Amino acid sequence: MAAQTGRTVAKWCKFRVDDSAGTIRDIPINSINGVGLTYDEVDLTAFQDAIKGVLVGHPDLTLTITGPFDTSAAQAPSTSGQAAALSGSHTVLSGIVGGNTPLGFAFYTGIRHNWETGEPVFGLAASSANGLICTEYMVNPDGTYSAKFRMAAGSAVPTWGTADIT
Amino acid sequence: MATGRTVTKHWRVYADGYDLSGYSRSIGPLGISFAEEGGDAPALTDAVKGVLPGQGTVMVGTLNAIFDNTATSGLHAVMNAVDQRDIMVAMGIRAAPAQGDPIFVAQSEQTAYVPEADGMMGVTIPFGAGSARATTMLFAKPFGVLLHAKGAETAVNSAVGVDDWGAQTTLGGYMMYHAFTSNGTATIKVQDASTNSDGSFGDLLSSGVIDPSSSPLSGIVATATGATVKRYLRWQIVLGTATTVTFALGFVRITV
């Protein structure tokens, strides 16, 4: 099936992040916040201006996800047109929290079907300098987890695209 | 051992050698959070604000439990005074915890004991961060693997072990044991091996000789921070004067 355009629902979204060995994995989520960049809004208004004026500074990204605690074995990630091939959330996240190695990541938005090349993706392929850092991993009393990510210091900026990130 | 998702009715909560599962309603959030250093002060040329992980804070959260003043082992008897606590949460996967299941462990300071007179009387027990008295201050990881689910053993272990990581590591680790009861002295050990066969295992960590016959015991024993931990892990005991010892044992392999 070809890439589609238009509206969609969350069941067609998938999130993936590198595990501790640098292999990207689909993991189960039931919420995600912070996809996209937020820029510092620097107020440069002078007294003499009639209206406020700003310029944007550095972008920032704080990504938080929640989902079911899951100890399933690691799976090869899905490809274009496939449903997410879920690795265990605990299997992946317990191994990367607090690590200094930048992690590749991607958030895929399938348009009314499993994501296909040509549909929106936000993320960044990892390299030695580029990617996320997992700064928090919590297992909640209801059997779910939450995790928080920030960009690694000195990283390139993640972008929206339409190609698979591996 | 199963893998996959689970619900918390299969969790078990141990504190200082006591099994509090029968009193516990919920515990958590359980985890670790790292300081995000440098995020507000990027270099002029940085493409995006970025951080490096600073010190971690291990969090046990809050134990919500049922008030029970059973002598010696009841929740009220065990937890009514604040102290450093050895906490282990064994996370059974759709069944009671079994060897290979995940665990959360921490040595944390209990910061209160607050009975709640509302309906069936409960108790709220909050925990602070990892204790400054803890022996795990050099290890920023609270998640590990259960090597022995709570149960009695009367002989040495000749079974194969657990492959918890898929490879040998060189960053050390630590064990936590909860010795619930015995009829004499015993030693609880973690053994590791490069090949998963009985004759290949050697001692990695040991509780030393302990005697939980009169009251439960717990503890953490850590390797050096750069110690090699071979791929496969298993529990082991050495019986002293005891012929049976009931315990739970977990190991945290440091990987980052």
XYZ file of C-alpha atoms in Angstrom:
422
model
C 0.000 0.000 0.000
C 1.261 3.463 -0.835
C 1.836 6.258 1.639
C -1.361 8.080 2.525
C -2.172 11.641 3.500
C -4.780 13.141 5.773
C -5.862 12.502 9.343
C -5.067 9.508 11.514
C -5.383 8.076 15.027
C -2.817 7.133 17.639
C -3.104 3.385 17.102
C -1.045 3.804 13.956
C 1.833 5.524 15.789
C 4.938 3.748 16.959
C 8.019 4.763 18.935
C 11.455 3.284 18.798
C 14.726 3.917 20.575
C 18.162 2.353 20.624
C 18.863 -0.329 23.192
C 22.127 -0.450 25.126
C 23.867 -2.168 22.211
C 22.831 0.551 19.759
C 20.145 -1.498 18.017
C 16.923 0.392 17.512
C 13.815 -1.272 19.022
C 10.083 -0.685 18.848
C 8.757 -0.461 22.398
C 5.169 -0.298 23.665
C 3.820 3.116 24.618
C 0.413 4.449 25.554
C 1.351 8.121 25.692
C 4.077 10.324 24.322
C 4.673 13.982 25.004
C 7.228 16.382 23.678
C 7.565 15.157 20.109
C 8.970 18.130 18.227
C 11.190 21.031 19.154
C 10.441 23.955 21.430
C 12.579 27.051 20.888
C 13.650 29.615 23.435
C 11.615 32.746 22.830
C 13.971 35.642 23.443
C 12.180 38.929 24.048
C 14.051 41.703 22.216
C 11.447 44.403 22.588
C 12.581 47.985 23.109
C 10.581 50.601 25.008
C 10.027 52.383 21.748
C 8.413 49.404 20.000
C 4.662 49.443 19.586
C 4.432 45.669 19.915
C 6.510 42.947 21.519
C 9.162 41.367 19.340
C 11.013 38.099 19.796
C 13.578 35.938 18.104
C 14.021 32.249 18.725
C 17.105 30.802 20.357
C 18.150 27.191 20.866
C 15.607 24.456 20.363
C 14.940 21.986 23.156
C 13.363 18.592 23.372
C 12.068 16.805 26.456
C 10.419 13.575 25.467
C 8.333 11.628 27.957
C 6.683 8.303 27.269
C 4.507 5.962 29.282
C 3.340 2.460 28.572
C 2.968 -1.068 29.863
C 5.847 -2.613 31.805
C 6.958 -5.496 29.606
C 9.883 -7.928 29.824
C 9.552 -9.468 26.362
C 12.749 -10.326 24.531
C 14.213 -7.853 22.068
C 12.836 -8.051 18.526
C 14.150 -6.774 15.225
C 12.371 -3.491 14.532
C 9.494 -3.289 12.096
C 9.953 -1.912 8.629
C 7.795 0.146 6.281
C 4.238 -1.142 6.199
C 4.626 -3.430 9.189
C 3.009 -3.186 12.588
C 5.408 -2.377 15.403
C 7.535 -5.381 16.381
C 7.523 -4.744 20.099
C 10.494 -5.419 22.299
C 9.929 -5.332 26.048
C 9.878 -1.841 27.483
C 11.775 -2.978 30.585
C 14.159 -4.994 28.427
C 15.194 -1.840 26.570
C 14.756 0.992 29.071
C 16.394 -0.628 32.104
C 19.579 -0.955 30.072
C 19.830 2.605 28.798
C 18.750 4.818 31.694
C 21.647 6.935 32.882
C 23.923 5.999 30.019
C 26.144 8.522 28.237
C 25.908 6.960 24.781
C 23.541 8.910 22.489
C 20.498 6.920 21.448
C 18.785 7.011 18.078
C 15.040 7.374 18.199
C 12.022 7.827 15.984
C 8.323 8.536 16.308
C 6.351 7.263 13.343
C 2.912 8.539 12.390
C 1.123 6.063 10.189
C -1.755 7.618 8.293
C -4.732 5.321 8.881
C -2.513 2.260 8.464
C 0.871 0.975 9.571
C 3.519 3.579 8.878
C 5.001 3.521 5.388
C 7.906 5.343 3.852
C 6.592 8.734 2.798
C 4.565 9.307 5.971
C 5.760 11.528 8.853
C 8.665 10.526 11.091
C 10.328 12.597 13.768
C 13.668 11.487 15.089
C 17.381 11.167 14.670
C 19.663 8.293 13.791
C 22.293 7.786 16.450
C 25.966 8.377 15.984
C 28.767 8.761 18.478
C 27.648 12.344 19.127
C 23.999 12.483 18.139
C 20.905 11.214 19.870
C 18.911 11.110 23.077
C 19.916 10.425 26.651
C 17.481 8.532 28.867
C 17.463 10.453 32.144
C 14.650 8.710 34.023
C 12.942 5.342 34.090
C 10.211 4.583 36.608
C 8.001 1.550 37.146
C 4.664 2.666 38.534
C 2.445 0.991 41.148
C -0.130 0.156 38.468
C 2.297 -1.928 36.425
C 3.079 0.741 33.865
C 6.299 2.632 33.246
C 7.341 6.167 32.468
C 10.581 7.347 30.923
C 12.110 10.695 30.124
C 14.612 11.629 27.432
C 16.666 14.719 26.626
C 19.028 15.384 23.747
C 22.680 14.520 24.384
C 24.955 17.509 24.844
C 26.413 18.529 21.495
C 23.908 16.489 19.494
C 22.571 17.349 16.066
C 18.961 18.396 15.999
C 16.217 15.828 15.318
C 13.978 16.589 12.398
C 10.721 15.659 10.756
C 11.093 13.526 7.680
C 9.427 10.698 5.817
C 12.165 8.055 5.667
C 12.738 5.140 8.005
C 15.265 5.718 10.790
C 17.361 2.669 11.573
C 9.853 -17.653 34.039
C 7.561 -15.916 31.600
C 8.194 -12.689 29.750
C 5.869 -9.906 28.674
C 3.384 -7.752 30.534
C 2.039 -8.269 34.005
C -0.108 -6.801 36.758
C 1.010 -5.904 40.235
C -0.899 -8.680 41.985
C 2.108 -10.785 40.995
C 4.590 -8.440 42.666
C 6.100 -9.218 46.067
C 7.544 -6.718 48.520
C 10.368 -7.612 50.885
C 11.874 -5.302 53.509
C 14.770 -6.138 55.823
C 14.141 -9.853 55.467
C 10.401 -9.639 56.052
C 7.828 -10.498 53.426
C 5.384 -7.573 53.416
C 3.453 -8.777 50.371
C 0.451 -9.794 52.448
C 0.149 -6.271 53.813
C 1.092 -4.262 50.727
C -1.492 -2.631 48.494
C 0.929 -0.782 46.220
C 4.491 0.458 46.088
C 6.229 2.938 43.857
C 6.937 4.582 41.544
C 10.135 2.523 41.485
C 13.060 3.737 39.450
C 15.938 6.090 38.966
C 16.143 9.659 37.739
C 19.345 11.355 36.653
C 20.184 15.029 36.941
C 20.150 16.639 33.508
C 23.374 18.607 33.521
C 23.975 21.436 31.082
C 20.564 21.582 29.504
C 20.005 25.248 30.221
C 23.418 26.392 29.080
C 24.168 25.152 25.567
C 27.166 26.331 23.608
C 26.448 29.061 21.073
C 27.034 26.640 18.228
C 24.961 23.738 19.591
C 22.165 22.739 17.242
C 19.849 21.830 20.104
C 19.912 22.016 23.882
C 21.513 18.879 25.243
C 22.348 17.273 28.540
C 24.692 14.799 30.117
C 23.448 12.590 32.910
C 24.593 13.631 36.368
C 24.036 11.798 39.655
C 21.136 9.415 39.813
C 18.429 9.387 42.443
C 16.942 6.001 43.229
C 13.283 6.249 44.151
C 11.152 3.715 46.008
C 8.144 5.998 46.215
C 5.501 5.090 48.758
C 4.372 1.811 50.240
C 0.625 1.811 50.795
C -0.151 -1.020 53.147
C -2.709 -2.543 55.489
C -2.216 -1.905 59.198
C -1.528 -5.143 61.070
C -0.028 -5.470 64.527
C 0.758 -9.175 64.416
C 3.665 -9.696 66.798
C 7.178 -9.656 65.341
C 6.346 -10.019 61.648
C 3.293 -7.774 61.242
C 3.627 -4.580 59.279
C 3.326 -2.462 62.404
C 6.034 -4.390 64.205
C 8.441 -4.270 61.281
C 7.962 -0.741 59.966
C 6.698 1.512 62.765
C 10.061 3.231 63.233
C 11.941 4.979 60.463
C 15.243 3.408 59.472
C 17.315 2.468 56.482
C 15.459 -0.303 54.680
C 16.617 -3.028 52.337
C 13.783 -3.086 49.815
C 13.255 -5.686 47.129
C 10.253 -5.742 44.811
C 10.111 -8.993 42.868
C 8.063 -8.481 39.715
C 6.375 -11.717 38.778
C 5.276 -11.903 35.162
C 1.645 -13.082 35.209
C 2.539 -15.499 38.015
C 4.357 -15.478 41.331
C 7.955 -14.295 40.946
C 10.332 -16.885 39.548
C 14.028 -17.090 38.785
C 14.824 -14.742 35.919
C 12.046 -12.251 36.624
C 12.938 -8.572 37.089
C 13.504 -7.038 40.491
C 13.816 -3.553 41.876
C 16.153 -3.205 44.837
C 17.232 -0.261 46.944
C 18.648 0.665 50.291
C 16.508 3.662 51.144
C 15.641 5.728 54.162
C 12.082 5.267 55.351
C 10.902 8.795 56.104
C 7.588 8.231 57.902
C 5.063 5.723 59.187
C 1.596 7.211 58.874
C -1.470 5.143 59.860
C -4.588 6.186 57.967
C -7.857 5.684 59.877
C -10.183 5.473 56.901
C -12.185 2.297 56.329
C -9.887 -0.677 56.768
C -7.004 0.962 58.542
C -4.013 1.448 56.323
C -0.506 2.811 56.599
C 1.402 5.105 54.270
C 5.148 4.557 54.316
C 7.138 6.962 52.144
C 10.761 6.402 51.286
C 13.424 8.940 50.529
C 16.216 8.618 48.035
C 18.893 5.977 48.291
C 20.409 5.995 51.740
C 23.727 7.715 52.318
C 24.465 4.706 54.521
C 23.940 2.319 51.638
C 26.593 0.033 50.210
C 25.290 0.704 46.699
C 26.345 4.337 46.432
C 28.690 3.513 43.550
C 26.040 1.772 41.473
C 23.412 3.832 39.658
C 21.063 1.022 38.786
C 18.221 -0.432 40.862
C 16.836 -2.966 38.369
C 18.165 -6.494 38.321
C 17.218 -10.128 38.073
C 15.716 -12.530 40.589
C 18.029 -15.491 41.086
C 16.019 -17.217 43.795
C 12.347 -16.640 44.455
C 11.300 -16.763 48.091
C 11.410 -20.380 49.128
C 13.230 -22.930 51.254
C 16.376 -24.750 50.180
C 17.942 -27.748 51.851
C 20.838 -28.528 49.523
C 23.342 -26.902 47.230
C 22.286 -25.749 43.767
C 23.487 -27.847 40.842
C 21.086 -26.373 38.284
C 22.004 -24.131 35.399
C 21.679 -20.395 35.800
C 20.125 -17.315 34.241
C 21.304 -15.385 31.176
C 20.168 -11.927 32.206
C 22.139 -9.783 29.764
C 23.397 -11.971 26.946
C 27.054 -11.233 27.561
C 29.753 -10.800 30.180
C 30.067 -7.314 31.651
C 32.925 -5.479 33.330
C 31.233 -2.860 35.506
C 30.505 -4.955 38.575
C 27.220 -5.405 40.345
C 25.613 -6.224 43.645
C 23.403 -8.819 45.262
C 20.542 -8.324 47.685
C 19.378 -11.173 49.866
C 16.420 -11.507 52.168
C 16.819 -14.452 54.533
C 13.376 -15.002 56.008
C 14.077 -17.966 58.265
C 16.307 -20.967 58.869
C 17.146 -23.446 61.570
C 20.777 -22.422 61.883
C 23.616 -20.801 60.017
C 24.027 -20.668 56.255
C 25.760 -18.677 53.538
C 23.944 -17.307 50.499
C 25.944 -16.721 47.341
C 25.741 -15.494 43.780
C 27.770 -17.532 41.335
C 28.666 -16.704 37.745
C 29.940 -18.679 34.770
C 30.888 -18.226 31.134
C 29.260 -21.550 30.236
C 25.845 -22.430 31.587
C 26.695 -25.792 33.135
C 26.915 -26.839 36.754
C 30.655 -27.375 36.889
C 31.429 -23.995 35.367
C 30.019 -21.807 38.116
C 32.228 -20.073 40.650
C 31.540 -17.738 43.530
C 31.004 -14.069 42.706
C 29.490 -12.695 45.921
C 28.634 -14.057 49.345
C 26.536 -12.989 52.291
C 29.059 -14.487 54.648
C 27.785 -16.775 57.368
C 24.373 -15.584 58.537
C 21.874 -16.927 61.036
C 18.264 -15.932 60.310
C 16.875 -18.566 62.677
C 15.864 -16.095 65.372
C 15.013 -13.064 63.223
C 15.087 -12.327 59.489
C 18.166 -10.812 57.890
C 18.846 -8.917 54.697
C 21.773 -7.240 53.044
C 23.560 -6.023 49.985
C 27.000 -7.225 48.957
C 28.720 -5.497 46.065
C 31.657 -6.258 43.821
C 34.303 -3.711 42.975
C 33.026 -1.197 40.428
C 35.106 -2.611 37.590
C 34.610 -6.264 38.347
C 33.943 -8.802 35.635
C 30.558 -10.478 35.867
C 30.301 -13.502 33.635
C 27.286 -14.112 31.423
C 25.364 -16.678 33.496
C 24.261 -16.238 37.091
C 22.759 -18.543 39.710
C 22.074 -18.801 43.430
C 24.057 -20.980 45.760
C 24.025 -21.842 49.458
C 26.434 -23.356 51.921
C 24.656 -24.876 54.874
C 26.407 -24.430 58.208
C 24.407 -25.599 61.181
C 21.186 -25.142 59.230
C 19.485 -27.869 57.262
C 17.048 -25.458 55.652
C 17.078 -21.776 54.827
C 14.260 -19.735 53.285
C 15.414 -16.788 51.230
C 15.041 -14.574 48.184
C 18.086 -13.449 46.212
C 18.573 -10.953 43.414
C 21.487 -9.511 41.468
C 21.916 -6.184 39.757
C 24.355 -6.229 36.856
C 25.773 -2.803 36.101
C 25.681 -2.177 32.376
C 26.122 1.579 31.858
